[in-house]
Amino acid sequence: MKVLHIAPHLGGGVGKAHAAISAALPDEAVQQTFILLEQPKDRRYIGMIESAGARVIVAESLDQVAAEAGEADIVQFEFWNHPRLFECLARCDFPPMRSVFWSHISGLFKPLIPPGLIQESARFVFTTEASRAIDYLAQMPPRKTSVINSGFGFETAPPRRRRRDNRPIIAYLGTVDFIKMHPGFFDAIDRLEGDDIAVAVWGRDDPLSAVAARARAMQHPERVIFMGETDKPAAALADADIFFYPLQPDHYGTAENALVEAMSLGLVPVVLDNPAEMAIVRDGETGFVATSVEDCASILDMLLASPDLRERVGANAARHIAETRTAAHSVRDFMILWLGVLAEEPRRCDFRAVVGETPADWFLATQRLPGTEWKWSGRAGAENAAKGTLAHFESVFAGDASLRRLRA
């Protein structure tokens, strides 16, 4: 079976997921090709994917993408709101094909998933059970959609280190900005009782960011230490006991790799009651789901004072991840899905009719559902070119008239 993966790039969580899946796929059953729509900036996972036997190429043109699709048995789009992917969907002259989408956004909040993409595809696969709550899915045939996990725990990791003072450490690892991290993180840490509180924050550290400013304004700024980025999360978390991971309620994540990895190491997760996190953490069993910042602080105080509780829930978390969130599980699910699609005839897909013809159409396809309006709030001018934002589309399609009109 020849599977072509079309992706903007293979950095971050998408590359990490495919590195694990490619290594676990049966070599004799699947031949994978990944065609990238932009030059990769992060090559960490590309080498791992190639070492597993897959072919990775950067597209020279959309004609090359179409030609590769014509040679494949299955064409799988690694889907998120990236400008180059929407350009490919709208402008590539695809042959008849068996198309699968694996969505790395939940669709519950912006960026939205255009319903027409689910209708046009042979199968549309989510990365979180939380996406089942999307309203319009009730009108879709159940066989069209499924869920295959893209976040995996560590199968092997360095042993957890036990400190002589037995002082529990709280850790956070992930995106350290308020696009995703909840600003109440520091309020919760300030509320904790006791004088010996240690919190390690791992991730890209910008001393001029709003996050750093909020940390400096704490009543107890000495409690938080910014550790910087790491490419060895297992080692970074080896000293920690509690994984405090409060995210914004409308964040873009799905599989939450950092959360799953921390749980696989036996850390006790404390999260807010957002859909993606609630699909991973079983409250009171494999971690704790808080309903507010104040609730976060109360749970953290309880855990800091209860080593037996930390040990029991941490062990539950590690066991649950080992039993449910592994690359082998996702490989099995993909093999079943691909074989089912392989039994169907290839067909032409009119993605252009779904996403539109201009960069402005492509951006708006992720901001509002068909038949509803979108109006520029006026705040987009100050944004950086974070993935999928209007500024990102403008940076890729510089000078595009349709995008200029959105700001009018």
Coordinates of C-alpha atoms in Angstrom, one line a residue:
M1 CA 0.0 0.0 0.0
K2 CA 1.5 3.4 -1.0
V3 CA 0.5 6.2 1.3
L4 CA 1.3 9.8 0.3
H5 CA 1.3 12.3 3.2
I6 CA 0.8 16.0 2.2
A7 CA 2.0 18.3 4.9
P8 CA 3.1 21.9 5.2
H9 CA 6.1 20.7 7.2
L10 CA 7.1 18.0 9.7
G11 CA 8.1 20.2 12.7
G12 CA 6.6 20.2 16.1
G13 CA 3.9 17.7 17.2
V14 CA 3.1 16.6 13.7
G15 CA 6.6 15.5 12.9
K16 CA 7.0 13.9 16.3
A17 CA 3.8 11.9 15.8
H18 CA 4.9 10.6 12.4
A19 CA 8.4 9.8 13.5
A20 CA 6.8 7.4 16.1
I21 CA 4.2 6.0 13.7
S22 CA 6.7 5.5 10.8
A23 CA 8.9 3.5 13.2
A24 CA 6.0 1.3 14.2
L25 CA 4.5 0.6 10.8
P26 CA 5.0 -2.8 9.2
D27 CA 7.6 -2.3 6.5
E28 CA 6.3 -4.9 4.1
A29 CA 2.7 -3.5 4.2
V30 CA 3.1 0.3 3.8
Q31 CA 5.3 2.5 1.7
Q32 CA 5.2 6.1 2.9
T33 CA 6.1 9.3 1.0
F34 CA 5.9 12.7 2.7
I35 CA 5.7 15.7 0.4
L36 CA 6.3 19.0 2.2
L37 CA 4.8 22.3 0.9
E38 CA 7.6 24.5 2.3
Q39 CA 11.2 24.2 3.1
P40 CA 11.6 22.6 6.6
K41 CA 13.0 24.8 9.3
D42 CA 13.0 22.0 11.9
R43 CA 14.5 18.8 10.6
R44 CA 14.6 16.9 14.0
Y45 CA 12.0 14.4 13.0
I46 CA 12.6 14.2 9.2
G47 CA 15.7 12.1 9.8
M48 CA 13.9 9.8 12.1
I49 CA 11.1 9.3 9.5
E50 CA 13.6 8.6 6.7
S51 CA 15.4 6.2 9.0
A52 CA 12.2 4.2 9.3
G53 CA 12.1 3.8 5.5
A54 CA 9.9 6.6 4.4
R55 CA 10.7 9.0 1.6
V56 CA 10.5 12.8 2.4
I57 CA 10.6 15.4 -0.4
V58 CA 9.9 19.1 -0.7
A59 CA 7.5 20.0 -3.4
E60 CA 8.9 22.0 -6.3
S61 CA 5.4 22.7 -7.6
L62 CA 1.8 21.8 -7.2
D63 CA 2.1 19.8 -10.4
Q64 CA 4.6 17.6 -8.6
V65 CA 2.1 17.2 -5.7
A66 CA -0.6 16.1 -8.1
A67 CA 1.8 13.6 -9.8
E68 CA 2.7 12.0 -6.5
A69 CA -1.0 11.8 -5.6
G70 CA -1.6 9.9 -8.8
E71 CA 1.0 7.3 -7.9
A72 CA -0.5 6.7 -4.3
D73 CA -3.1 4.4 -3.1
I74 CA -4.0 6.7 -0.2
V75 CA -3.5 10.5 -0.1
Q76 CA -3.4 11.7 3.5
F77 CA -3.5 15.4 4.2
E78 CA -1.9 16.4 7.5
F79 CA -4.4 19.1 8.2
W80 CA -4.2 22.3 10.1
N81 CA -4.8 26.0 9.2
H82 CA -1.5 26.5 7.4
P83 CA -1.6 28.9 4.4
R84 CA 0.4 26.6 2.1
L85 CA -2.0 23.7 2.7
F86 CA -5.0 25.7 1.8
E87 CA -3.2 26.9 -1.3
C88 CA -2.6 23.3 -2.2
L89 CA -6.2 22.3 -1.6
A90 CA -7.5 25.2 -3.8
R91 CA -5.0 25.2 -6.6
C92 CA -3.6 21.7 -7.0
D93 CA -5.2 19.7 -9.9
F94 CA -5.6 16.5 -8.0
P95 CA -6.4 13.3 -9.9
P96 CA -9.1 10.9 -8.7
M97 CA -7.8 9.7 -5.3
R98 CA -8.7 8.1 -2.0
S99 CA -8.3 11.1 0.4
V100 CA -7.9 11.0 4.2
F101 CA -7.5 14.0 6.4
W102 CA -5.8 13.8 9.8
S103 CA -6.7 16.9 11.7
H104 CA -4.2 18.4 14.1
I105 CA -6.6 21.1 15.2
S106 CA -9.8 20.3 17.2
G107 CA -12.2 22.5 15.2
L108 CA -14.1 23.3 18.5
F109 CA -12.8 26.9 18.4
K110 CA -11.0 29.0 15.8
P111 CA -9.4 27.8 13.7
L112 CA -12.5 26.0 12.5
I113 CA -12.7 23.0 10.2
P114 CA -14.7 23.7 7.1
P115 CA -17.5 21.1 7.0
G116 CA -17.1 20.7 3.2
L117 CA -13.7 19.2 3.7
I118 CA -15.2 16.3 5.7
Q119 CA -17.9 15.8 3.0
E120 CA -15.3 15.8 0.2
S121 CA -12.8 13.5 1.8
A122 CA -13.1 9.7 2.0
R123 CA -12.4 9.8 5.7
F124 CA -11.7 12.6 8.1
V125 CA -9.7 11.7 11.3
F126 CA -9.5 13.8 14.4
T127 CA -6.7 13.7 16.9
T128 CA -9.0 14.1 20.0
E129 CA -12.3 12.7 21.1
A130 CA -13.2 16.2 22.1
S131 CA -13.8 17.0 18.4
R132 CA -16.9 14.7 18.5
A133 CA -18.7 17.7 20.0
I134 CA -18.6 19.8 16.9
D135 CA -22.2 20.7 16.1
Y136 CA -22.3 20.0 12.4
L137 CA -21.0 16.4 12.8
A138 CA -24.5 15.4 13.6
Q139 CA -25.3 15.8 9.9
M140 CA -22.4 13.8 8.7
P141 CA -22.4 10.0 8.1
P142 CA -20.8 8.3 11.1
R143 CA -18.4 6.3 8.9
K144 CA -16.9 9.6 7.6
T145 CA -15.1 10.5 10.8
S146 CA -13.0 8.7 13.4
V147 CA -10.4 9.6 16.1
I148 CA -6.7 8.4 16.0
N149 CA -4.4 9.7 18.7
S150 CA -1.2 11.6 17.8
G151 CA 0.3 12.1 21.2
F152 CA 2.3 9.3 22.7
G153 CA 3.9 8.6 26.1
F154 CA 7.5 7.6 26.6
E155 CA 8.0 3.9 26.2
T156 CA 11.5 4.2 27.7
A157 CA 12.7 7.1 29.8
P158 CA 15.3 7.8 32.4
P159 CA 14.3 6.9 36.0
R160 CA 12.6 9.5 38.1
R161 CA 15.0 11.2 40.5
R162 CA 14.1 11.3 44.2
R163 CA 15.5 14.2 46.1
R164 CA 16.9 13.8 49.6
D165 CA 14.8 16.7 50.9
N166 CA 11.7 15.0 49.4
R167 CA 10.4 18.4 48.4
P168 CA 7.8 18.0 45.6
I169 CA 8.4 20.0 42.4
I170 CA 5.8 21.4 40.1
A171 CA 6.6 21.6 36.4
Y172 CA 5.2 23.1 33.2
L173 CA 6.5 22.2 29.8
G174 CA 5.1 23.6 26.5
T175 CA 4.2 26.8 24.8
V176 CA 5.1 29.6 27.2
D177 CA 2.9 32.4 25.9
F178 CA -0.6 33.5 26.7
I179 CA -1.9 32.3 23.3
K180 CA -2.0 28.9 24.9
M181 CA -0.9 29.1 28.5
H182 CA -3.5 30.4 30.9
P183 CA -2.5 33.7 32.5
G184 CA -3.9 32.4 35.8
F185 CA -0.9 30.0 36.0
F186 CA 1.0 32.6 38.1
D187 CA -2.1 33.5 40.3
A188 CA -2.4 29.8 41.2
I189 CA 1.3 29.6 42.2
D190 CA 1.0 32.8 44.2
R191 CA -2.0 31.3 46.2
L192 CA -0.1 28.2 47.3
E193 CA 0.5 27.8 51.0
G194 CA 4.0 27.3 52.4
D195 CA 7.4 28.8 51.9
D196 CA 9.2 26.1 50.0
I197 CA 7.4 26.1 46.6
A198 CA 9.4 25.2 43.5
V199 CA 8.0 25.6 40.0
A200 CA 10.1 24.8 36.9
V201 CA 8.7 26.3 33.6
W202 CA 10.2 24.7 30.5
G203 CA 9.8 26.2 27.1
R204 CA 11.0 29.1 24.9
D205 CA 11.7 31.9 27.3
D206 CA 11.3 35.5 26.2
P207 CA 12.3 37.9 29.0
L208 CA 10.3 40.7 27.2
S209 CA 7.1 38.7 26.9
A210 CA 3.8 39.2 28.7
V211 CA 4.5 35.9 30.5
A212 CA 7.8 37.0 31.9
A213 CA 6.3 40.4 33.0
R214 CA 3.5 38.6 34.8
A215 CA 6.0 36.3 36.5
R216 CA 8.0 39.3 37.7
A217 CA 4.8 40.9 39.1
M218 CA 4.0 37.9 41.3
Q219 CA 4.0 38.2 45.1
H220 CA 6.3 35.3 45.2
P221 CA 8.4 35.5 42.0
E222 CA 11.1 33.3 43.5
R223 CA 8.8 30.3 43.3
V224 CA 9.0 30.2 39.5
I225 CA 12.2 29.4 37.6
F226 CA 12.3 29.6 33.7
M227 CA 14.4 26.7 32.5
G228 CA 14.4 27.5 28.8
E229 CA 13.8 25.1 25.9
T230 CA 14.7 21.4 26.0
D231 CA 14.8 18.7 23.4
K232 CA 14.8 16.1 26.1
P233 CA 11.5 16.4 28.0
A234 CA 11.8 13.2 29.8
A235 CA 15.1 14.3 31.4
A236 CA 13.7 17.8 32.1
L237 CA 10.7 16.3 34.0
A238 CA 12.7 13.7 35.9
D239 CA 12.9 15.8 39.0
A240 CA 9.2 16.8 39.0
D241 CA 6.2 15.3 40.8
I242 CA 3.3 17.4 39.5
F243 CA 2.6 18.6 36.0
F244 CA 0.6 21.9 36.2
Y245 CA -0.8 22.5 32.7
P246 CA -3.5 25.2 32.7
L247 CA -4.4 26.3 29.2
Q248 CA -6.6 29.0 27.7
P249 CA -10.2 27.7 27.2
D250 CA -10.1 28.2 23.4
H251 CA -6.6 27.0 22.7
Y252 CA -5.7 25.2 19.5
G253 CA -4.2 22.0 20.8
T254 CA -5.5 18.5 20.5
A255 CA -3.2 15.6 21.4
E256 CA -1.3 17.7 24.0
N257 CA 2.0 15.8 23.7
A258 CA 3.6 17.5 26.8
L259 CA 0.7 16.4 29.0
V260 CA 0.6 12.8 27.7
E261 CA 4.4 12.5 28.1
A262 CA 4.4 13.9 31.6
M263 CA 1.7 11.4 32.6
S264 CA 3.6 8.6 31.1
L265 CA 6.5 9.5 33.4
G266 CA 4.2 9.3 36.5
L267 CA 3.7 13.0 37.1
V268 CA 0.3 13.9 38.4
P269 CA -1.4 16.3 35.9
V270 CA -3.5 19.3 37.1
V271 CA -5.4 20.8 34.2
L272 CA -8.4 23.1 33.6
D273 CA -11.7 21.7 32.3
N274 CA -11.0 22.3 28.6
P275 CA -12.3 19.7 26.1
A276 CA -8.9 18.5 24.9
E277 CA -7.4 18.0 28.4
M278 CA -10.6 16.4 29.7
A279 CA -10.3 13.8 26.9
I280 CA -6.9 12.8 28.3
V281 CA -7.2 13.2 32.1
R282 CA -9.6 11.2 34.2
D283 CA -10.4 13.5 37.2
G284 CA -9.4 12.0 40.5
E285 CA -8.1 8.8 38.8
T286 CA -5.2 9.8 36.4
G287 CA -5.0 13.4 37.4
F288 CA -7.1 16.4 38.4
V289 CA -9.4 18.6 36.4
A290 CA -9.9 22.1 37.9
T291 CA -12.8 24.4 37.2
S292 CA -11.0 27.7 38.0
V293 CA -7.7 29.1 38.9
E294 CA -8.7 29.0 42.6
D295 CA -9.5 25.4 42.2
C296 CA -6.1 24.8 40.7
A297 CA -4.4 26.2 43.7
S298 CA -6.5 24.1 46.1
I299 CA -5.7 20.9 44.2
L300 CA -2.0 21.8 44.1
D301 CA -2.0 22.4 47.9
M302 CA -3.6 19.1 48.4
L303 CA -1.0 17.3 46.2
L304 CA 1.9 19.1 47.8
A305 CA 0.8 17.8 51.2
S306 CA -0.1 14.3 50.1
P307 CA 2.8 12.1 48.9
D308 CA 0.8 9.0 49.0
L309 CA -1.9 10.6 46.7
R310 CA 0.8 11.8 44.3
E311 CA 2.2 8.2 44.1
R312 CA -1.1 6.6 43.5
V313 CA -2.5 9.0 40.9
G314 CA 0.9 9.3 39.2
A315 CA 1.1 5.5 38.9
N316 CA -2.5 5.4 37.5
A317 CA -1.5 8.1 35.0
A318 CA 1.5 6.2 33.7
R319 CA -0.4 3.0 33.4
H320 CA -3.3 4.6 31.6
I321 CA -1.0 6.2 29.0
A322 CA 0.9 3.0 28.5
E323 CA -2.4 1.2 27.8
T324 CA -4.0 3.7 25.5
R325 CA -1.7 6.2 23.9
T326 CA 1.1 4.5 22.1
A327 CA 2.3 4.6 18.5
A328 CA 1.4 1.0 18.1
H329 CA -2.3 1.8 18.9
S330 CA -2.4 4.5 16.3
V331 CA -0.6 2.3 13.7
R332 CA -3.3 -0.4 14.2
D333 CA -6.1 2.2 13.8
F334 CA -4.5 3.7 10.7
M335 CA -4.0 0.2 9.1
I336 CA -7.7 -0.6 9.6
L337 CA -8.8 2.8 8.3
W338 CA -6.5 2.7 5.2
L339 CA -7.5 -0.8 4.3
G340 CA -11.2 0.3 4.5
V341 CA -10.5 3.2 2.2
L342 CA -8.5 1.1 -0.2
A343 CA -11.6 -1.0 -0.9
E344 CA -13.3 2.1 -2.3
E345 CA -12.9 3.6 -5.8
P346 CA -10.8 6.8 -6.1
R347 CA -12.8 9.9 -6.9
R348 CA -12.2 13.6 -7.7
C349 CA -12.5 16.0 -4.8
D350 CA -13.5 19.6 -5.3
F351 CA -11.6 21.2 -2.4
R352 CA -11.6 24.6 -4.2
A353 CA -15.4 24.8 -3.9
V354 CA -15.0 24.3 -0.1
V355 CA -12.1 26.7 0.7
G356 CA -12.4 29.3 -2.0
E357 CA -10.0 30.7 -4.5
T358 CA -8.1 33.5 -2.8
P359 CA -5.8 33.7 0.3
A360 CA -8.6 35.7 2.0
D361 CA -11.1 32.9 1.3
W362 CA -8.6 30.4 2.7
F363 CA -8.1 32.3 5.9
L364 CA -11.8 33.0 6.4
A365 CA -12.5 29.3 5.9
T366 CA -10.9 28.7 9.3
Q367 CA -12.6 31.7 11.0
R368 CA -16.3 31.3 10.3
L369 CA -18.6 28.6 9.1
P370 CA -20.3 28.9 5.7
G371 CA -23.2 31.4 5.8
T372 CA -21.9 33.4 8.8
E373 CA -20.0 36.7 8.8
W374 CA -16.5 37.7 9.9
K375 CA -15.4 41.2 10.7
W376 CA -11.9 42.3 11.4
S377 CA -11.6 43.2 15.1
G378 CA -8.8 45.6 14.6
R379 CA -6.4 43.7 16.9
A380 CA -4.8 41.6 14.1
G381 CA -2.4 44.4 13.2
A382 CA -0.5 43.9 16.4
E383 CA -0.2 40.1 16.1
N384 CA 2.9 38.3 15.1
A385 CA 2.8 35.7 12.3
A386 CA 1.8 32.9 14.6
K387 CA 0.6 29.8 12.8
G388 CA -2.7 30.3 11.0
T389 CA -3.2 33.9 11.9
L390 CA -4.0 36.7 9.4
A391 CA -0.5 37.9 9.7
H392 CA 0.8 34.4 8.9
F393 CA -1.3 34.4 5.7
E394 CA 0.0 37.9 4.8
S395 CA 3.6 36.8 5.4
V396 CA 3.2 33.8 3.0
F397 CA 1.1 35.7 0.4
A398 CA 2.8 39.1 0.7
G399 CA 1.0 42.0 -1.0
D400 CA -2.1 39.9 -1.8
A401 CA -5.0 42.2 -2.5
S402 CA -7.7 39.9 -1.1
L403 CA -5.9 39.9 2.3
R404 CA -5.6 43.7 2.3
R405 CA -9.3 44.0 1.9
L406 CA -9.9 42.0 5.1
R407 CA -8.3 44.9 7.1
A408 CA -10.3 47.6 5.4

